[in-house]
Short mmCIF file of C-alpha atoms and ligand atoms in Angstrom, two decimals:
data_model
loop_
_atom_site.label_atom_id
_atom_site.label_comp_id
_atom_site.label_asym_id
_atom_site.label_seq_id
_atom_site.Cartn_x
_atom_site.Cartn_y
_atom_site.Cartn_z
CA MET A 104 10.42 -16.59 6.11
CA THR A 105 14.17 -17.08 6.62
CA GLY A 106 16.34 -14.09 7.53
CA GLY A 107 18.12 -14.24 4.18
CA PHE A 108 14.92 -14.24 2.14
CA ALA A 109 13.42 -11.51 4.33
CA ARG A 110 16.41 -9.32 3.50
CA THR A 111 16.07 -10.17 -0.21
CA ILE A 112 12.40 -9.23 -0.13
CA GLN A 113 13.25 -5.91 1.50
CA THR A 114 15.85 -5.17 -1.17
CA TYR A 115 13.35 -5.70 -3.96
CA LEU A 116 10.47 -3.70 -2.43
CA ARG A 117 9.89 0.01 -1.99
CA PRO A 118 9.01 0.42 1.71
CA GLU A 119 7.53 3.86 1.09
CA ARG A 120 4.86 2.26 -1.15
CA LEU A 121 3.79 -0.31 1.46
CA PRO A 122 1.38 -1.60 2.62
CA THR A 123 -0.03 -2.75 -0.69
CA ILE A 124 -3.61 -2.11 -1.66
CA TRP A 125 -4.19 -5.85 -1.95
CA CYS A 126 -6.88 -7.43 0.21
CA GLN A 127 -5.86 -9.53 3.18
CA GLY A 128 -5.28 -13.09 2.07
CA CYS A 129 -4.91 -12.21 -1.62
CA GLY A 130 -2.59 -14.46 -3.63
CA ASN A 131 -0.83 -11.58 -5.39
CA GLY A 132 1.73 -11.15 -2.61
CA ILE A 133 2.71 -14.82 -2.78
CA VAL A 134 3.24 -14.64 -6.54
CA ILE A 135 5.28 -11.45 -6.35
CA GLY A 136 7.30 -13.08 -3.55
CA ALA A 137 7.96 -15.99 -5.94
CA LEU A 138 9.05 -13.50 -8.61
CA ILE A 139 11.44 -11.79 -6.18
CA ARG A 140 12.96 -15.13 -5.20
CA ALA A 141 13.41 -15.97 -8.89
CA LEU A 142 14.94 -12.58 -9.72
CA ALA A 143 17.36 -12.84 -6.82
CA GLY A 144 18.31 -16.36 -7.91
CA SER A 145 18.79 -15.36 -11.55
CA GLY A 146 21.98 -13.47 -10.77
CA VAL A 147 20.87 -10.47 -12.83
CA ARG A 148 21.50 -7.06 -11.26
CA ARG A 149 18.40 -5.16 -10.20
CA GLU A 150 19.32 -2.20 -12.41
CA ASP A 151 19.32 -4.52 -15.44
CA VAL A 152 15.73 -5.64 -14.88
CA VAL A 153 12.68 -3.70 -16.07
CA VAL A 154 9.18 -4.60 -14.96
CA VAL A 155 6.14 -3.48 -16.94
CA SER A 156 2.78 -4.18 -15.39
CA GLY A 157 -0.76 -3.93 -16.65
CA ILE A 158 -3.90 -2.55 -15.06
CA GLY A 159 -5.80 -4.27 -12.27
CA CYS A 160 -4.85 -5.56 -8.82
CA SER A 161 -1.66 -7.28 -9.98
CA GLY A 162 -0.77 -4.24 -12.07
CA ARG A 163 0.23 -2.42 -8.90
CA ALA A 164 3.26 -4.71 -8.60
CA SER A 165 5.57 -2.50 -10.65
CA GLY A 166 5.03 0.29 -8.12
CA TYR A 167 5.90 -1.93 -5.14
CA LEU A 168 8.99 -3.48 -6.71
CA ASN A 169 12.24 -1.59 -6.25
CA LEU A 170 13.13 -2.02 -9.92
CA PRO A 171 12.89 0.24 -12.96
CA GLY A 172 9.23 -0.10 -13.81
CA PHE A 173 6.31 1.20 -15.83
CA GLN A 174 2.54 0.81 -15.70
CA PRO A 175 1.07 1.64 -19.10
CA THR A 176 -2.60 1.55 -20.06
CA HIS A 177 -4.91 -1.45 -19.83
CA GLY A 178 -3.77 -4.43 -21.90
CA ARG A 179 -0.63 -2.69 -23.16
CA ALA A 180 2.05 -4.13 -20.90
CA LEU A 181 3.45 -6.29 -23.70
CA PRO A 182 3.70 -3.57 -26.38
CA PHE A 183 5.44 -1.35 -23.84
CA ALA A 184 7.75 -4.20 -22.80
CA THR A 185 8.46 -4.81 -26.49
CA GLY A 186 9.63 -1.22 -26.89
CA VAL A 187 11.87 -1.46 -23.82
CA LYS A 188 13.43 -4.70 -25.04
CA ILE A 189 14.05 -3.47 -28.59
CA ALA A 190 15.52 -0.20 -27.34
CA ASN A 191 17.93 -2.06 -25.06
CA PRO A 192 18.13 -5.82 -25.72
CA SER A 193 20.57 -6.30 -22.84
CA LEU A 194 17.82 -5.65 -20.28
CA MET A 195 15.82 -8.43 -18.67
CA VAL A 196 12.19 -7.43 -19.23
CA VAL A 197 9.29 -8.85 -17.22
CA ALA A 198 5.64 -8.13 -18.05
CA ILE A 199 3.37 -8.69 -15.04
CA MET A 200 -0.26 -8.99 -16.09
CA GLY A 201 -3.60 -10.07 -14.77
CA ASP A 202 -5.59 -12.62 -16.76
CA GLY A 203 -8.14 -10.12 -18.10
CA ASP A 204 -5.45 -7.56 -18.90
CA CYS A 205 -3.29 -10.10 -20.76
CA LEU A 206 -5.90 -12.29 -22.47
CA SER A 207 -8.81 -9.97 -23.12
CA ILE A 208 -7.81 -6.32 -23.57
CA GLY A 209 -4.24 -7.32 -24.43
CA GLY A 210 -5.01 -10.63 -26.13
CA ASN A 211 -3.77 -9.58 -29.55
CA HIS A 212 -0.48 -8.35 -28.09
CA PHE A 213 -0.02 -11.66 -26.30
CA LEU A 214 -0.36 -13.56 -29.60
CA HIS A 215 2.12 -11.37 -31.44
CA ALA A 216 4.70 -11.20 -28.65
CA ALA A 217 4.66 -15.01 -28.62
CA ARG A 218 4.78 -15.25 -32.41
CA ARG A 219 7.82 -12.95 -32.53
CA ASN A 220 9.55 -14.87 -29.74
CA LEU A 221 10.50 -11.66 -28.01
CA ASP A 222 12.90 -12.22 -25.14
CA ILE A 223 10.37 -11.13 -22.51
CA THR A 224 8.93 -13.01 -19.56
CA ALA A 225 5.14 -12.77 -19.27
CA LEU A 226 3.99 -13.51 -15.72
CA VAL A 227 0.21 -13.89 -15.80
CA LEU A 228 -1.59 -13.80 -12.46
CA ASN A 229 -4.83 -15.63 -13.12
CA ASN A 230 -7.45 -15.00 -10.45
CA SER A 231 -10.37 -16.05 -12.72
CA ASN A 232 -12.06 -12.64 -12.75
CA TYR A 233 -11.61 -8.86 -12.85
CA GLY A 234 -10.97 -8.38 -9.13
CA MET A 235 -10.26 -4.66 -8.94
CA THR A 236 -13.27 -3.48 -10.90
CA GLY A 237 -15.88 -5.50 -9.06
CA GLY A 238 -15.45 -9.19 -9.85
CA GLN A 239 -16.71 -9.31 -13.44
CA TYR A 240 -16.16 -12.42 -15.53
CA ALA A 241 -12.93 -12.70 -17.51
CA PRO A 242 -11.76 -14.93 -20.37
CA THR A 243 -10.29 -17.19 -17.71
CA THR A 244 -13.44 -17.61 -15.60
CA PRO A 245 -14.17 -21.35 -15.45
CA LYS A 246 -17.32 -22.55 -17.20
CA GLY A 247 -20.12 -22.39 -14.66
CA GLY A 248 -18.17 -19.99 -12.45
CA LEU A 249 -20.12 -17.25 -10.69
CA THR A 250 -19.08 -13.64 -11.05
CA THR A 251 -20.92 -10.35 -10.68
CA THR A 252 -21.64 -10.36 -14.43
CA THR A 253 -22.37 -14.10 -14.64
CA PRO A 254 -24.49 -14.55 -11.50
CA TYR A 255 -26.20 -17.63 -12.99
CA GLY A 256 -22.97 -19.26 -14.14
CA ASN A 257 -20.50 -18.52 -16.91
CA ALA A 258 -21.53 -20.17 -20.19
CA GLU A 259 -18.12 -19.81 -21.84
CA ARG A 260 -15.06 -22.03 -21.73
CA ALA A 261 -11.99 -20.51 -20.08
CA VAL A 262 -8.86 -19.73 -22.07
CA ASP A 263 -6.16 -22.32 -21.47
CA ILE A 264 -3.23 -19.90 -21.15
CA PRO A 265 -0.35 -22.40 -21.61
CA ALA A 266 -2.09 -24.00 -24.61
CA LEU A 267 -2.67 -20.61 -26.23
CA ALA A 268 0.91 -19.52 -25.52
CA GLN A 269 2.23 -22.72 -27.04
CA VAL A 270 0.31 -22.51 -30.32
CA ALA A 271 1.16 -18.81 -30.62
CA GLY A 272 4.87 -19.65 -30.49
CA ALA A 273 6.07 -19.08 -26.91
CA THR A 274 9.28 -21.00 -26.33
CA TYR A 275 8.97 -21.54 -22.57
CA VAL A 276 5.58 -22.11 -20.93
CA ALA A 277 4.72 -23.23 -17.41
CA ARG A 278 1.86 -23.14 -14.94
CA SER A 279 1.71 -23.37 -11.16
CA THR A 280 -0.33 -21.89 -8.34
CA SER A 281 0.02 -19.54 -5.39
CA TYR A 282 -0.14 -22.63 -3.13
CA HIS A 283 2.95 -24.11 -4.87
CA ALA A 284 5.04 -20.97 -4.29
CA LEU A 285 8.47 -22.62 -4.47
CA GLU A 286 7.62 -24.59 -7.61
CA LEU A 287 6.23 -21.40 -9.13
CA SER A 288 9.40 -19.51 -8.27
CA GLY A 289 11.49 -22.20 -9.98
CA TYR A 290 9.42 -21.88 -13.17
CA ILE A 291 9.69 -18.09 -13.10
CA LYS A 292 13.45 -18.30 -12.71
CA ARG A 293 13.72 -20.63 -15.73
CA ALA A 294 11.48 -18.27 -17.67
CA LEU A 295 13.66 -15.27 -16.75
CA VAL A 296 16.89 -16.85 -17.96
CA HIS A 297 15.26 -18.36 -21.06
CA ARG A 298 16.14 -16.45 -24.24
CA GLY A 299 12.81 -16.03 -26.00
CA PHE A 300 9.18 -15.43 -25.10
CA SER A 301 8.40 -17.18 -21.84
CA VAL A 302 5.02 -17.42 -20.17
CA VAL A 303 4.31 -18.46 -16.60
CA GLU A 304 0.71 -18.69 -15.52
CA ALA A 305 0.25 -18.35 -11.77
CA LEU A 306 -3.19 -19.47 -10.59
CA CYS A 307 -3.76 -16.89 -7.93
CA HIS A 308 -6.61 -16.91 -5.41
CA CYS A 309 -8.89 -13.88 -5.07
CA PRO A 310 -10.88 -14.38 -1.85
CA THR A 311 -12.63 -11.01 -1.98
CA GLN A 312 -14.32 -11.39 -5.35
CA TYR A 313 -14.17 -14.80 -7.06
CA GLY A 314 -13.80 -16.71 -3.80
CA LYS A 315 -16.74 -14.95 -2.18
CA MET A 316 -19.04 -15.31 -5.22
CA ASN A 317 -18.32 -19.03 -5.46
CA ARG A 318 -18.36 -19.69 -1.72
CA LEU A 319 -14.82 -21.02 -1.74
CA GLY A 320 -14.21 -20.07 1.87
CA SER A 321 -11.25 -18.38 3.50
CA PRO A 322 -7.95 -17.65 1.75
CA VAL A 323 -6.51 -20.73 3.48
CA ASN A 324 -9.37 -22.85 2.10
CA MET A 325 -8.73 -21.47 -1.37
CA LEU A 326 -5.06 -22.41 -1.09
CA LYS A 327 -6.02 -25.91 0.04
CA LEU A 328 -8.33 -26.14 -2.96
CA GLN A 329 -5.42 -25.33 -5.27
CA ARG A 330 -3.38 -28.03 -3.53
CA ASP A 331 -6.16 -30.59 -3.98
CA LEU A 332 -7.02 -29.70 -7.58
CA ALA A 333 -3.45 -29.49 -8.86
CA VAL A 334 -2.19 -32.41 -10.86
CA SER A 335 1.19 -32.67 -12.53
CA GLN A 336 1.40 -33.06 -16.29
CA ALA A 337 2.86 -36.54 -15.92
CA ARG A 338 -0.04 -37.69 -13.75
CA ALA A 339 -2.60 -35.96 -15.93
CA ALA A 340 -1.31 -37.87 -18.96
CA SER A 341 -2.44 -41.15 -17.42
CA MET A 342 -5.81 -39.89 -16.14
CA PRO A 343 -9.08 -40.31 -18.08
CA ALA A 344 -10.37 -37.04 -19.56
CA GLY A 345 -13.44 -37.15 -17.34
CA GLU A 346 -11.32 -37.08 -14.19
CA LEU A 347 -9.40 -34.03 -15.40
CA ALA A 348 -12.43 -31.75 -15.49
CA GLY A 349 -11.87 -28.89 -13.05
CA ARG A 350 -8.31 -29.96 -12.23
CA ILE A 351 -5.33 -27.60 -12.49
CA ILE A 352 -2.62 -29.16 -14.62
CA THR A 353 0.76 -27.85 -13.49
CA GLY A 354 4.25 -28.15 -14.90
CA GLU A 355 6.42 -26.97 -17.76
CA MET A 356 4.35 -27.34 -20.93
CA VAL A 357 7.03 -26.01 -23.32
CA LYS A 358 10.74 -26.29 -22.67
CA PRO A 359 13.50 -25.33 -25.11
CA GLU A 360 15.38 -28.17 -26.71
CA GLY A 361 19.02 -27.66 -27.62
CA GLN A 362 19.69 -24.10 -28.66
CA GLY A 363 16.00 -23.46 -29.18
CA GLU A 364 14.34 -20.95 -31.49
CA GLU A 365 16.10 -17.70 -32.28
CA ASP A 366 14.64 -14.81 -30.31
CA TYR A 367 13.34 -11.65 -31.96
CA THR A 368 16.01 -9.15 -30.93
CA THR A 369 18.76 -11.43 -32.24
CA ALA A 370 16.97 -11.77 -35.59
CA TYR A 371 16.21 -8.05 -35.69
CA ALA A 372 19.86 -7.15 -34.96
CA ARG A 373 20.83 -9.17 -38.04
CA VAL A 374 18.33 -7.25 -40.18
CA ILE A 375 19.72 -3.93 -38.90
CA LYS A 376 23.29 -5.07 -39.67
CA ARG A 377 22.32 -6.13 -43.19
CA ALA A 378 20.55 -2.83 -43.78
CA MET A 379 23.58 -0.86 -42.60
CA GLU A 380 25.93 -2.88 -44.79
CA GLN A 381 23.78 -2.36 -47.88
CA ALA A 382 23.14 1.32 -47.25
CA ARG A 383 25.06 3.59 -49.63
CA PRO A 384 25.44 7.36 -49.54
CA VAL A 385 23.41 9.38 -52.02
CA GLU A 386 25.71 11.89 -53.72
CA GLU A 387 23.21 14.55 -54.48
CA THR A 388 19.54 15.16 -53.98
CA HIS A 389 17.22 17.62 -55.60
CA GLU A 390 14.23 16.72 -53.56
CA CYS A 391 12.13 19.69 -52.53
CA ILE A 392 11.23 19.94 -48.89
CA PRO A 393 7.58 20.80 -48.02
CA SER A 394 7.51 24.07 -46.14
CA LEU A 395 5.24 24.97 -43.27
CA SER A 396 3.42 27.50 -45.48
CA GLY A 397 2.27 24.71 -47.81
CA GLY A 398 4.66 25.49 -50.69
CA TYR A 399 7.98 23.87 -51.43
CA ASP A 400 11.34 25.15 -50.29
CA PRO A 401 14.22 25.01 -52.76
CA PRO A 402 16.65 22.07 -52.64
CA LEU A 403 18.92 22.15 -49.60
CA GLY A 404 22.36 21.91 -51.21
CA LYS A 405 23.91 18.48 -51.01
CA PRO A 406 22.80 16.67 -47.88
CA THR A 407 24.28 13.22 -47.43
CA LEU A 408 21.50 10.70 -47.21
CA LEU A 409 21.66 6.96 -46.80
CA ARG A 410 19.66 4.91 -49.22
CA VAL A 411 19.05 1.22 -48.62
CA GLY A 412 19.09 -1.24 -51.54
S1 SF4 B 233 -9.89 -8.05 -5.36
FE1 SF4 B 233 -9.07 -10.14 -5.38
S2 SF4 B 233 -7.21 -10.02 -6.66
FE2 SF4 B 233 -7.78 -7.93 -6.07
S3 SF4 B 233 -6.55 -7.50 -4.25
FE3 SF4 B 233 -8.56 -8.25 -3.56
S4 SF4 B 233 -8.30 -10.46 -3.30
FE4 SF4 B 233 -6.58 -9.72 -4.54
#
């Protein structure tokens, strides 16, 4: 680590919350390091960034980062991030989620955040299982993968996060791994400055649970495995389908062209403006107000109300 980056890391972390609870050799630290590098490179002031994290190992990130942050309930990082963004569209909002948190418990929120093209960056740390709660299988567990709840092999296909994000309407989508930390950081930075819903999947090794169950060896071995399995989109395009089985396709799957799609808060601001322009004062009202005792109080004089339409 260079002196400059070490200082940057220190600025973005809360020393009083360290050390982290993460296991030795876990990929989470590498991914959060890539996020810090991207945030520092984005030129956005720390006070203008809000991080919202989910539940699970990666969910602890909002507590370690020296940024305004929240950790709502399981699967609800995106709804909470939506509220933050709509309340103050000038903020840069980052939702940090694990794969189970984002795609299983929070799967519906993921679809709708993408559909709305909310200007939020979703950073999904995919470790292929529920690490914190005991290594259960997740929607991202590879077919055949061993977990504590699929000890004879997972019979389901894994969710392809970039493909799902793309069809749901995300306007920037990329995937990399904890081995490719600098590439990952570059994708995160582009996602942060992109205006619209951006998704970066970070394949993130979990040596304690998924690695152990599948005999993938030490954390270093798991990183080497990512290096060996990764294949760029361009190379994958020329490979036969059979050779792609089990490979990790990396790259930017969706990139904005030209001005790109309008983001949600811009569209919503226009609706608010139109509503305010068309609102007209109501001269007089004779509506009765329900009282706490169950009856109706008499009309309250002439309140000035705004009526739309
Ligand atoms: S259980 Fe897995 S994901 Fe969680 S901290 Fe340990 S190594 Fe990391």
